[in-house]
Amino acid sequence: MMGPVYVVTDPDAPLGVVEQALAAARGGAAFVQLRDKTISDAAFAALVAELLPRIEVLGARLIVNDRVEVAHATRPHGLHIGQGDGDPADIRRRLPPDMILGLSVETVEHARHVPAGVDYIGAGPVRATPTKPDHAAPIGFEGLARIVEASAVPAYAIGGLKPGDAAAVRATGAIGMAVVTAVTRAADPQAATRALFDEWRAA
């Protein structure tokens, strides 16, 4: 089930990525994406192996960011790729059929041509965000709405989202919001995740 809160880990946050991921899962995140571009594939695979059974017990799904071979070897719940990470259709063929595949989408044109086999898109960035300095130009909520409308698969909004944004995101037709610092830099990441979940339900 694709719930409304999707948390992406931040290797630069004060709290370690394992603790971030578990706190997000305990707080009600449907998806927790493990993202760390600075470590080796072996170290990344070790993190997946450590987290996967613990995330499952908490009812969340673990998504691997970018690393196709690691995902193939460790069998997390899903893989998320960007526009420059290869042909999504080819990557889909290399993955187990039950593995979720997400794709970052930055424009309406991208959204109109999402290949078969992609299960959801991450649409954005809605706002500028320091967690990804090389991101595309922010699209705002109006741009988000256009991407959601153009996409044949469900969309998560991402990029600079924070508490108080749930109603605006929900109004675009997105199925949820993906956040980084709103959870990973919070004083209590578990409570921050729960607050986002409750905010979405009330929006």
mmCIF file with all atom_site columns, C-alpha atoms in Angstrom:
data_model
loop_
_atom_site.group_PDB
_atom_site.id
_atom_site.type_symbol
_atom_site.label_atom_id
_atom_site.label_alt_id
_atom_site.label_comp_id
_atom_site.label_asym_id
_atom_site.label_entity_id
_atom_site.label_seq_id
_atom_site.pdbx_PDB_ins_code
_atom_site.Cartn_x
_atom_site.Cartn_y
_atom_site.Cartn_z
_atom_site.occupancy
_atom_site.B_iso_or_equiv
_atom_site.pdbx_formal_charge
_atom_site.auth_seq_id
_atom_site.auth_comp_id
_atom_site.auth_asym_id
_atom_site.auth_atom_id
_atom_site.pdbx_PDB_model_num
ATOM 1   C CA . MET A 1 1   ? 0.000  0.000  0.000   1.00 0.00 ? 1   MET A CA 1
ATOM 2   C CA . MET A 1 2   ? 1.307  3.437  -0.925  1.00 0.00 ? 2   MET A CA 1
ATOM 3   C CA . GLY A 1 3   ? 0.729  5.588  2.151   1.00 0.00 ? 3   GLY A CA 1
ATOM 4   C CA . PRO A 1 4   ? 1.010  9.383  2.202   1.00 0.00 ? 4   PRO A CA 1
ATOM 5   C CA . VAL A 1 5   ? 4.382  9.809  3.949   1.00 0.00 ? 5   VAL A CA 1
ATOM 6   C CA . TYR A 1 6   ? 7.621  8.827  2.216   1.00 0.00 ? 6   TYR A CA 1
ATOM 7   C CA . VAL A 1 7   ? 10.871 9.556  4.057   1.00 0.00 ? 7   VAL A CA 1
ATOM 8   C CA . VAL A 1 8   ? 14.292 9.752  2.384   1.00 0.00 ? 8   VAL A CA 1
ATOM 9   C CA . THR A 1 9   ? 17.350 9.325  4.585   1.00 0.00 ? 9   THR A CA 1
ATOM 10  C CA . ASP A 1 10  ? 20.033 11.980 4.865   1.00 0.00 ? 10  ASP A CA 1
ATOM 11  C CA . PRO A 1 11  ? 23.627 10.834 5.499   1.00 0.00 ? 11  PRO A CA 1
ATOM 12  C CA . ASP A 1 12  ? 24.579 14.355 6.613   1.00 0.00 ? 12  ASP A CA 1
ATOM 13  C CA . ALA A 1 13  ? 21.977 14.574 9.375   1.00 0.00 ? 13  ALA A CA 1
ATOM 14  C CA . PRO A 1 14  ? 23.109 14.300 13.007  1.00 0.00 ? 14  PRO A CA 1
ATOM 15  C CA . LEU A 1 15  ? 21.216 11.028 13.437  1.00 0.00 ? 15  LEU A CA 1
ATOM 16  C CA . GLY A 1 16  ? 22.543 7.963  11.586  1.00 0.00 ? 16  GLY A CA 1
ATOM 17  C CA . VAL A 1 17  ? 20.624 6.683  8.571   1.00 0.00 ? 17  VAL A CA 1
ATOM 18  C CA . VAL A 1 18  ? 19.619 3.438  10.314  1.00 0.00 ? 18  VAL A CA 1
ATOM 19  C CA . GLU A 1 19  ? 18.120 5.374  13.212  1.00 0.00 ? 19  GLU A CA 1
ATOM 20  C CA . GLN A 1 20  ? 16.444 7.795  10.783  1.00 0.00 ? 20  GLN A CA 1
ATOM 21  C CA . ALA A 1 21  ? 14.883 4.954  8.838   1.00 0.00 ? 21  ALA A CA 1
ATOM 22  C CA . LEU A 1 22  ? 13.586 3.144  11.904  1.00 0.00 ? 22  LEU A CA 1
ATOM 23  C CA . ALA A 1 23  ? 12.191 6.325  13.434  1.00 0.00 ? 23  ALA A CA 1
ATOM 24  C CA . ALA A 1 24  ? 10.352 7.115  10.195  1.00 0.00 ? 24  ALA A CA 1
ATOM 25  C CA . ALA A 1 25  ? 8.915  3.599  10.035  1.00 0.00 ? 25  ALA A CA 1
ATOM 26  C CA . ARG A 1 26  ? 7.789  3.781  13.655  1.00 0.00 ? 26  ARG A CA 1
ATOM 27  C CA . GLY A 1 27  ? 6.155  7.125  12.889  1.00 0.00 ? 27  GLY A CA 1
ATOM 28  C CA . GLY A 1 28  ? 4.032  5.670  10.117  1.00 0.00 ? 28  GLY A CA 1
ATOM 29  C CA . ALA A 1 29  ? 6.013  6.234  6.931   1.00 0.00 ? 29  ALA A CA 1
ATOM 30  C CA . ALA A 1 30  ? 4.846  3.900  4.181   1.00 0.00 ? 30  ALA A CA 1
ATOM 31  C CA . PHE A 1 31  ? 8.168  4.058  2.337   1.00 0.00 ? 31  PHE A CA 1
ATOM 32  C CA . VAL A 1 32  ? 11.658 4.727  3.649   1.00 0.00 ? 32  VAL A CA 1
ATOM 33  C CA . GLN A 1 33  ? 14.219 5.385  0.934   1.00 0.00 ? 33  GLN A CA 1
ATOM 34  C CA . LEU A 1 34  ? 17.823 4.624  1.803   1.00 0.00 ? 34  LEU A CA 1
ATOM 35  C CA . ARG A 1 35  ? 19.948 7.241  0.045   1.00 0.00 ? 35  ARG A CA 1
ATOM 36  C CA . ASP A 1 36  ? 23.679 7.728  0.512   1.00 0.00 ? 36  ASP A CA 1
ATOM 37  C CA . LYS A 1 37  ? 25.819 8.514  -2.510  1.00 0.00 ? 37  LYS A CA 1
ATOM 38  C CA . THR A 1 38  ? 29.069 8.641  -0.537  1.00 0.00 ? 38  THR A CA 1
ATOM 39  C CA . ILE A 1 39  ? 29.540 5.009  0.522   1.00 0.00 ? 39  ILE A CA 1
ATOM 40  C CA . SER A 1 40  ? 30.556 1.889  -1.410  1.00 0.00 ? 40  SER A CA 1
ATOM 41  C CA . ASP A 1 41  ? 28.086 -0.612 -2.815  1.00 0.00 ? 41  ASP A CA 1
ATOM 42  C CA . ALA A 1 42  ? 29.269 -3.135 -0.220  1.00 0.00 ? 42  ALA A CA 1
ATOM 43  C CA . ALA A 1 43  ? 28.622 -0.738 2.654   1.00 0.00 ? 43  ALA A CA 1
ATOM 44  C CA . PHE A 1 44  ? 25.266 0.212  1.166   1.00 0.00 ? 44  PHE A CA 1
ATOM 45  C CA . ALA A 1 45  ? 24.288 -3.458 0.803   1.00 0.00 ? 45  ALA A CA 1
ATOM 46  C CA . ALA A 1 46  ? 25.214 -4.026 4.447   1.00 0.00 ? 46  ALA A CA 1
ATOM 47  C CA . LEU A 1 47  ? 22.854 -1.225 5.472   1.00 0.00 ? 47  LEU A CA 1
ATOM 48  C CA . VAL A 1 48  ? 20.061 -2.769 3.418   1.00 0.00 ? 48  VAL A CA 1
ATOM 49  C CA . ALA A 1 49  ? 20.653 -6.154 5.043   1.00 0.00 ? 49  ALA A CA 1
ATOM 50  C CA . GLU A 1 50  ? 20.538 -4.577 8.494   1.00 0.00 ? 50  GLU A CA 1
ATOM 51  C CA . LEU A 1 51  ? 17.449 -2.491 7.857   1.00 0.00 ? 51  LEU A CA 1
ATOM 52  C CA . LEU A 1 52  ? 15.240 -4.704 5.727   1.00 0.00 ? 52  LEU A CA 1
ATOM 53  C CA . PRO A 1 53  ? 13.943 -7.129 8.392   1.00 0.00 ? 53  PRO A CA 1
ATOM 54  C CA . ARG A 1 54  ? 13.563 -4.350 10.947  1.00 0.00 ? 54  ARG A CA 1
ATOM 55  C CA . ILE A 1 55  ? 11.635 -2.134 8.515   1.00 0.00 ? 55  ILE A CA 1
ATOM 56  C CA . GLU A 1 56  ? 9.340  -5.021 7.581   1.00 0.00 ? 56  GLU A CA 1
ATOM 57  C CA . VAL A 1 57  ? 8.430  -5.674 11.216  1.00 0.00 ? 57  VAL A CA 1
ATOM 58  C CA . LEU A 1 58  ? 7.369  -2.037 11.518  1.00 0.00 ? 58  LEU A CA 1
ATOM 59  C CA . GLY A 1 59  ? 5.099  -2.269 8.463   1.00 0.00 ? 59  GLY A CA 1
ATOM 60  C CA . ALA A 1 60  ? 7.078  0.036  6.163   1.00 0.00 ? 60  ALA A CA 1
ATOM 61  C CA . ARG A 1 61  ? 8.803  -0.683 2.862   1.00 0.00 ? 61  ARG A CA 1
ATOM 62  C CA . LEU A 1 62  ? 12.487 -0.118 2.234   1.00 0.00 ? 62  LEU A CA 1
ATOM 63  C CA . ILE A 1 63  ? 13.426 1.541  -1.061  1.00 0.00 ? 63  ILE A CA 1
ATOM 64  C CA . VAL A 1 64  ? 16.984 1.661  -2.403  1.00 0.00 ? 64  VAL A CA 1
ATOM 65  C CA . ASN A 1 65  ? 18.058 4.851  -4.148  1.00 0.00 ? 65  ASN A CA 1
ATOM 66  C CA . ASP A 1 66  ? 19.808 4.513  -7.528  1.00 0.00 ? 66  ASP A CA 1
ATOM 67  C CA . ARG A 1 67  ? 21.907 1.388  -6.928  1.00 0.00 ? 67  ARG A CA 1
ATOM 68  C CA . VAL A 1 68  ? 20.429 -1.127 -9.318  1.00 0.00 ? 68  VAL A CA 1
ATOM 69  C CA . GLU A 1 69  ? 22.943 -3.894 -8.657  1.00 0.00 ? 69  GLU A CA 1
ATOM 70  C CA . VAL A 1 70  ? 22.592 -3.533 -4.893  1.00 0.00 ? 70  VAL A CA 1
ATOM 71  C CA . ALA A 1 71  ? 18.826 -3.733 -5.218  1.00 0.00 ? 71  ALA A CA 1
ATOM 72  C CA . HIS A 1 72  ? 19.115 -6.833 -7.372  1.00 0.00 ? 72  HIS A CA 1
ATOM 73  C CA . ALA A 1 73  ? 21.424 -8.506 -4.861  1.00 0.00 ? 73  ALA A CA 1
ATOM 74  C CA . THR A 1 74  ? 19.721 -7.521 -1.603  1.00 0.00 ? 74  THR A CA 1
ATOM 75  C CA . ARG A 1 75  ? 16.050 -7.638 -2.656  1.00 0.00 ? 75  ARG A CA 1
ATOM 76  C CA . PRO A 1 76  ? 14.603 -4.634 -0.815  1.00 0.00 ? 76  PRO A CA 1
ATOM 77  C CA . HIS A 1 77  ? 10.963 -3.755 -1.349  1.00 0.00 ? 77  HIS A CA 1
ATOM 78  C CA . GLY A 1 78  ? 11.803 -1.299 -4.097  1.00 0.00 ? 78  GLY A CA 1
ATOM 79  C CA . LEU A 1 79  ? 14.255 0.747  -6.129  1.00 0.00 ? 79  LEU A CA 1
ATOM 80  C CA . HIS A 1 80  ? 14.058 4.442  -6.966  1.00 0.00 ? 80  HIS A CA 1
ATOM 81  C CA . ILE A 1 81  ? 15.935 5.840  -9.961  1.00 0.00 ? 81  ILE A CA 1
ATOM 82  C CA . GLY A 1 82  ? 16.463 9.235  -11.544 1.00 0.00 ? 82  GLY A CA 1
ATOM 83  C CA . GLN A 1 83  ? 16.281 10.404 -15.121 1.00 0.00 ? 83  GLN A CA 1
ATOM 84  C CA . GLY A 1 84  ? 19.988 9.764  -15.632 1.00 0.00 ? 84  GLY A CA 1
ATOM 85  C CA . ASP A 1 85  ? 20.202 6.315  -14.070 1.00 0.00 ? 85  ASP A CA 1
ATOM 86  C CA . GLY A 1 86  ? 19.453 4.265  -17.167 1.00 0.00 ? 86  GLY A CA 1
ATOM 87  C CA . ASP A 1 87  ? 16.469 3.057  -19.154 1.00 0.00 ? 87  ASP A CA 1
ATOM 88  C CA . PRO A 1 88  ? 13.619 2.358  -16.696 1.00 0.00 ? 88  PRO A CA 1
ATOM 89  C CA . ALA A 1 89  ? 12.175 -0.342 -18.955 1.00 0.00 ? 89  ALA A CA 1
ATOM 90  C CA . ASP A 1 90  ? 15.511 -2.167 -19.045 1.00 0.00 ? 90  ASP A CA 1
ATOM 91  C CA . ILE A 1 91  ? 15.966 -1.780 -15.291 1.00 0.00 ? 91  ILE A CA 1
ATOM 92  C CA . ARG A 1 92  ? 12.454 -3.096 -14.725 1.00 0.00 ? 92  ARG A CA 1
ATOM 93  C CA . ARG A 1 93  ? 13.292 -6.254 -16.697 1.00 0.00 ? 93  ARG A CA 1
ATOM 94  C CA . ARG A 1 94  ? 16.309 -6.858 -14.453 1.00 0.00 ? 94  ARG A CA 1
ATOM 95  C CA . LEU A 1 95  ? 14.341 -6.634 -11.212 1.00 0.00 ? 95  LEU A CA 1
ATOM 96  C CA . PRO A 1 96  ? 12.117 -9.220 -9.521  1.00 0.00 ? 96  PRO A CA 1
ATOM 97  C CA . PRO A 1 97  ? 8.535  -8.695 -10.693 1.00 0.00 ? 97  PRO A CA 1
ATOM 98  C CA . ASP A 1 98  ? 7.294  -7.865 -7.205  1.00 0.00 ? 98  ASP A CA 1
ATOM 99  C CA . MET A 1 99  ? 9.904  -5.145 -6.574  1.00 0.00 ? 99  MET A CA 1
ATOM 100 C CA . ILE A 1 100 ? 8.523  -1.608 -6.631  1.00 0.00 ? 100 ILE A CA 1
ATOM 101 C CA . LEU A 1 101 ? 10.127 0.774  -9.128  1.00 0.00 ? 101 LEU A CA 1
ATOM 102 C CA . GLY A 1 102 ? 9.986  4.537  -8.660  1.00 0.00 ? 102 GLY A CA 1
ATOM 103 C CA . LEU A 1 103 ? 11.200 7.218  -11.051 1.00 0.00 ? 103 LEU A CA 1
ATOM 104 C CA . SER A 1 104 ? 12.058 10.882 -10.475 1.00 0.00 ? 104 SER A CA 1
ATOM 105 C CA . VAL A 1 105 ? 10.148 13.208 -12.795 1.00 0.00 ? 105 VAL A CA 1
ATOM 106 C CA . GLU A 1 106 ? 10.915 16.897 -13.210 1.00 0.00 ? 106 GLU A CA 1
ATOM 107 C CA . THR A 1 107 ? 8.733  17.978 -16.150 1.00 0.00 ? 107 THR A CA 1
ATOM 108 C CA . VAL A 1 108 ? 5.342  17.361 -17.703 1.00 0.00 ? 108 VAL A CA 1
ATOM 109 C CA . GLU A 1 109 ? 7.106  15.811 -20.683 1.00 0.00 ? 109 GLU A CA 1
ATOM 110 C CA . HIS A 1 110 ? 8.799  13.290 -18.392 1.00 0.00 ? 110 HIS A CA 1
ATOM 111 C CA . ALA A 1 111 ? 5.445  12.503 -16.804 1.00 0.00 ? 111 ALA A CA 1
ATOM 112 C CA . ARG A 1 112 ? 3.782  11.872 -20.144 1.00 0.00 ? 112 ARG A CA 1
ATOM 113 C CA . HIS A 1 113 ? 6.414  9.295  -21.070 1.00 0.00 ? 113 HIS A CA 1
ATOM 114 C CA . VAL A 1 114 ? 6.772  7.240  -17.904 1.00 0.00 ? 114 VAL A CA 1
ATOM 115 C CA . PRO A 1 115 ? 7.591  3.731  -19.154 1.00 0.00 ? 115 PRO A CA 1
ATOM 116 C CA . ALA A 1 116 ? 5.474  0.703  -18.362 1.00 0.00 ? 116 ALA A CA 1
ATOM 117 C CA . GLY A 1 117 ? 6.677  -1.039 -15.238 1.00 0.00 ? 117 GLY A CA 1
ATOM 118 C CA . VAL A 1 118 ? 7.241  2.131  -13.206 1.00 0.00 ? 118 VAL A CA 1
ATOM 119 C CA . ASP A 1 119 ? 4.968  1.989  -10.167 1.00 0.00 ? 119 ASP A CA 1
ATOM 120 C CA . TYR A 1 120 ? 5.130  5.592  -8.975  1.00 0.00 ? 120 TYR A CA 1
ATOM 121 C CA . ILE A 1 121 ? 6.897  8.861  -9.705  1.00 0.00 ? 121 ILE A CA 1
ATOM 122 C CA . GLY A 1 122 ? 8.613  11.340 -7.431  1.00 0.00 ? 122 GLY A CA 1
ATOM 123 C CA . ALA A 1 123 ? 7.566  14.730 -8.833  1.00 0.00 ? 123 ALA A CA 1
ATOM 124 C CA . GLY A 1 124 ? 9.604  17.812 -8.127  1.00 0.00 ? 124 GLY A CA 1
ATOM 125 C CA . PRO A 1 125 ? 11.412 19.578 -6.759  1.00 0.00 ? 125 PRO A CA 1
ATOM 126 C CA . VAL A 1 126 ? 8.463  21.579 -5.513  1.00 0.00 ? 126 VAL A CA 1
ATOM 127 C CA . ARG A 1 127 ? 10.850 23.983 -3.791  1.00 0.00 ? 127 ARG A CA 1
ATOM 128 C CA . ALA A 1 128 ? 14.611 24.405 -3.766  1.00 0.00 ? 128 ALA A CA 1
ATOM 129 C CA . THR A 1 129 ? 16.264 22.004 -1.352  1.00 0.00 ? 129 THR A CA 1
ATOM 130 C CA . PRO A 1 130 ? 19.782 21.907 0.092   1.00 0.00 ? 130 PRO A CA 1
ATOM 131 C CA . THR A 1 131 ? 19.771 18.102 0.256   1.00 0.00 ? 131 THR A CA 1
ATOM 132 C CA . LYS A 1 132 ? 20.196 17.917 -3.521  1.00 0.00 ? 132 LYS A CA 1
ATOM 133 C CA . PRO A 1 133 ? 22.224 20.917 -4.718  1.00 0.00 ? 133 PRO A CA 1
ATOM 134 C CA . ASP A 1 134 ? 22.113 19.860 -8.392  1.00 0.00 ? 134 ASP A CA 1
ATOM 135 C CA . HIS A 1 135 ? 18.320 19.637 -8.552  1.00 0.00 ? 135 HIS A CA 1
ATOM 136 C CA . ALA A 1 136 ? 16.276 20.987 -11.434 1.00 0.00 ? 136 ALA A CA 1
ATOM 137 C CA . ALA A 1 137 ? 14.436 24.305 -11.198 1.00 0.00 ? 137 ALA A CA 1
ATOM 138 C CA . PRO A 1 138 ? 11.625 24.215 -8.601  1.00 0.00 ? 138 PRO A CA 1
ATOM 139 C CA . ILE A 1 139 ? 8.201  23.572 -10.098 1.00 0.00 ? 139 ILE A CA 1
ATOM 140 C CA . GLY A 1 140 ? 5.975  24.918 -7.321  1.00 0.00 ? 140 GLY A CA 1
ATOM 141 C CA . PHE A 1 141 ? 2.566  23.495 -6.525  1.00 0.00 ? 141 PHE A CA 1
ATOM 142 C CA . GLU A 1 142 ? 1.138  24.548 -9.897  1.00 0.00 ? 142 GLU A CA 1
ATOM 143 C CA . GLY A 1 143 ? 3.881  22.661 -11.711 1.00 0.00 ? 143 GLY A CA 1
ATOM 144 C CA . LEU A 1 144 ? 3.326  19.699 -9.436  1.00 0.00 ? 144 LEU A CA 1
ATOM 145 C CA . ALA A 1 145 ? -0.369 19.649 -10.335 1.00 0.00 ? 145 ALA A CA 1
ATOM 146 C CA . ARG A 1 146 ? 0.458  19.638 -14.056 1.00 0.00 ? 146 ARG A CA 1
ATOM 147 C CA . ILE A 1 147 ? 2.882  16.722 -13.628 1.00 0.00 ? 147 ILE A CA 1
ATOM 148 C CA . VAL A 1 148 ? 0.390  14.747 -11.555 1.00 0.00 ? 148 VAL A CA 1
ATOM 149 C CA . GLU A 1 149 ? -2.287 15.277 -14.194 1.00 0.00 ? 149 GLU A CA 1
ATOM 150 C CA . ALA A 1 150 ? 0.045  14.151 -16.973 1.00 0.00 ? 150 ALA A CA 1
ATOM 151 C CA . SER A 1 151 ? 1.220  10.992 -15.202 1.00 0.00 ? 151 SER A CA 1
ATOM 152 C CA . ALA A 1 152 ? -0.450 7.628  -15.659 1.00 0.00 ? 152 ALA A CA 1
ATOM 153 C CA . VAL A 1 153 ? 0.992  6.394  -12.343 1.00 0.00 ? 153 VAL A CA 1
ATOM 154 C CA . PRO A 1 154 ? 0.670  7.735  -8.775  1.00 0.00 ? 154 PRO A CA 1
ATOM 155 C CA . ALA A 1 155 ? 2.895  10.645 -7.800  1.00 0.00 ? 155 ALA A CA 1
ATOM 156 C CA . TYR A 1 156 ? 4.684  11.642 -4.630  1.00 0.00 ? 156 TYR A CA 1
ATOM 157 C CA . ALA A 1 157 ? 5.616  15.300 -4.306  1.00 0.00 ? 157 ALA A CA 1
ATOM 158 C CA . ILE A 1 158 ? 9.213  15.958 -3.283  1.00 0.00 ? 158 ILE A CA 1
ATOM 159 C CA . GLY A 1 159 ? 11.552 18.874 -2.766  1.00 0.00 ? 159 GLY A CA 1
ATOM 160 C CA . GLY A 1 160 ? 11.621 21.305 0.141   1.00 0.00 ? 160 GLY A CA 1
ATOM 161 C CA . LEU A 1 161 ? 8.346  20.101 1.618   1.00 0.00 ? 161 LEU A CA 1
ATOM 162 C CA . LYS A 1 162 ? 7.650  20.782 5.268   1.00 0.00 ? 162 LYS A CA 1
ATOM 163 C CA . PRO A 1 163 ? 4.908  20.679 7.911   1.00 0.00 ? 163 PRO A CA 1
ATOM 164 C CA . GLY A 1 164 ? 1.923  22.683 6.744   1.00 0.00 ? 164 GLY A CA 1
ATOM 165 C CA . ASP A 1 165 ? 2.245  21.597 3.099   1.00 0.00 ? 165 ASP A CA 1
ATOM 166 C CA . ALA A 1 166 ? -0.044 18.566 3.168   1.00 0.00 ? 166 ALA A CA 1
ATOM 167 C CA . ALA A 1 167 ? -3.203 20.357 2.053   1.00 0.00 ? 167 ALA A CA 1
ATOM 168 C CA . ALA A 1 168 ? -1.446 22.038 -0.873  1.00 0.00 ? 168 ALA A CA 1
ATOM 169 C CA . VAL A 1 169 ? 0.157  18.768 -1.958  1.00 0.00 ? 169 VAL A CA 1
ATOM 170 C CA . ARG A 1 170 ? -3.079 16.832 -1.622  1.00 0.00 ? 170 ARG A CA 1
ATOM 171 C CA . ALA A 1 171 ? -4.921 19.434 -3.707  1.00 0.00 ? 171 ALA A CA 1
ATOM 172 C CA . THR A 1 172 ? -2.647 18.648 -6.672  1.00 0.00 ? 172 THR A CA 1
ATOM 173 C CA . GLY A 1 173 ? -3.775 15.018 -6.760  1.00 0.00 ? 173 GLY A CA 1
ATOM 174 C CA . ALA A 1 174 ? -0.465 13.637 -5.500  1.00 0.00 ? 174 ALA A CA 1
ATOM 175 C CA . ILE A 1 175 ? -0.852 10.555 -3.304  1.00 0.00 ? 175 ILE A CA 1
ATOM 176 C CA . GLY A 1 176 ? 1.650  11.747 -0.733  1.00 0.00 ? 176 GLY A CA 1
ATOM 177 C CA . MET A 1 177 ? 4.698  13.770 0.126   1.00 0.00 ? 177 MET A CA 1
ATOM 178 C CA . ALA A 1 178 ? 8.313  12.671 0.199   1.00 0.00 ? 178 ALA A CA 1
ATOM 179 C CA . VAL A 1 179 ? 10.457 14.503 2.729   1.00 0.00 ? 179 VAL A CA 1
ATOM 180 C CA . VAL A 1 180 ? 14.055 14.565 3.893   1.00 0.00 ? 180 VAL A CA 1
ATOM 181 C CA . THR A 1 181 ? 14.965 17.287 6.373   1.00 0.00 ? 181 THR A CA 1
ATOM 182 C CA . ALA A 1 182 ? 11.416 17.687 7.715   1.00 0.00 ? 182 ALA A CA 1
ATOM 183 C CA . VAL A 1 183 ? 12.041 14.338 9.393   1.00 0.00 ? 183 VAL A CA 1
ATOM 184 C CA . THR A 1 184 ? 15.780 13.694 9.438   1.00 0.00 ? 184 THR A CA 1
ATOM 185 C CA . ARG A 1 185 ? 16.690 17.065 11.000  1.00 0.00 ? 185 ARG A CA 1
ATOM 186 C CA . ALA A 1 186 ? 13.731 17.120 13.403  1.00 0.00 ? 186 ALA A CA 1
ATOM 187 C CA . ALA A 1 187 ? 14.384 16.908 17.140  1.00 0.00 ? 187 ALA A CA 1
ATOM 188 C CA . ASP A 1 188 ? 12.190 13.798 17.208  1.00 0.00 ? 188 ASP A CA 1
ATOM 189 C CA . PRO A 1 189 ? 12.057 12.157 13.740  1.00 0.00 ? 189 PRO A CA 1
ATOM 190 C CA . GLN A 1 190 ? 9.440  9.609  14.793  1.00 0.00 ? 190 GLN A CA 1
ATOM 191 C CA . ALA A 1 191 ? 7.101  12.309 16.087  1.00 0.00 ? 191 ALA A CA 1
ATOM 192 C CA . ALA A 1 192 ? 7.780  14.459 13.016  1.00 0.00 ? 192 ALA A CA 1
ATOM 193 C CA . THR A 1 193 ? 6.771  11.576 10.736  1.00 0.00 ? 193 THR A CA 1
ATOM 194 C CA . ARG A 1 194 ? 3.623  10.922 12.735  1.00 0.00 ? 194 ARG A CA 1
ATOM 195 C CA . ALA A 1 195 ? 2.725  14.624 12.599  1.00 0.00 ? 195 ALA A CA 1
ATOM 196 C CA . LEU A 1 196 ? 3.029  14.633 8.797   1.00 0.00 ? 196 LEU A CA 1
ATOM 197 C CA . PHE A 1 197 ? 0.852  11.520 8.611   1.00 0.00 ? 197 PHE A CA 1
ATOM 198 C CA . ASP A 1 198 ? -1.804 13.082 10.843  1.00 0.00 ? 198 ASP A CA 1
ATOM 199 C CA . GLU A 1 199 ? -1.640 16.348 8.897   1.00 0.00 ? 199 GLU A CA 1
ATOM 200 C CA . TRP A 1 200 ? -2.247 14.513 5.636   1.00 0.00 ? 200 TRP A CA 1
ATOM 201 C CA . ARG A 1 201 ? -5.262 12.683 7.020   1.00 0.00 ? 201 ARG A CA 1
ATOM 202 C CA . ALA A 1 202 ? -6.731 15.943 8.272   1.00 0.00 ? 202 ALA A CA 1
ATOM 203 C CA . ALA A 1 203 ? -6.084 17.889 5.050   1.00 0.00 ? 203 ALA A CA 1
#
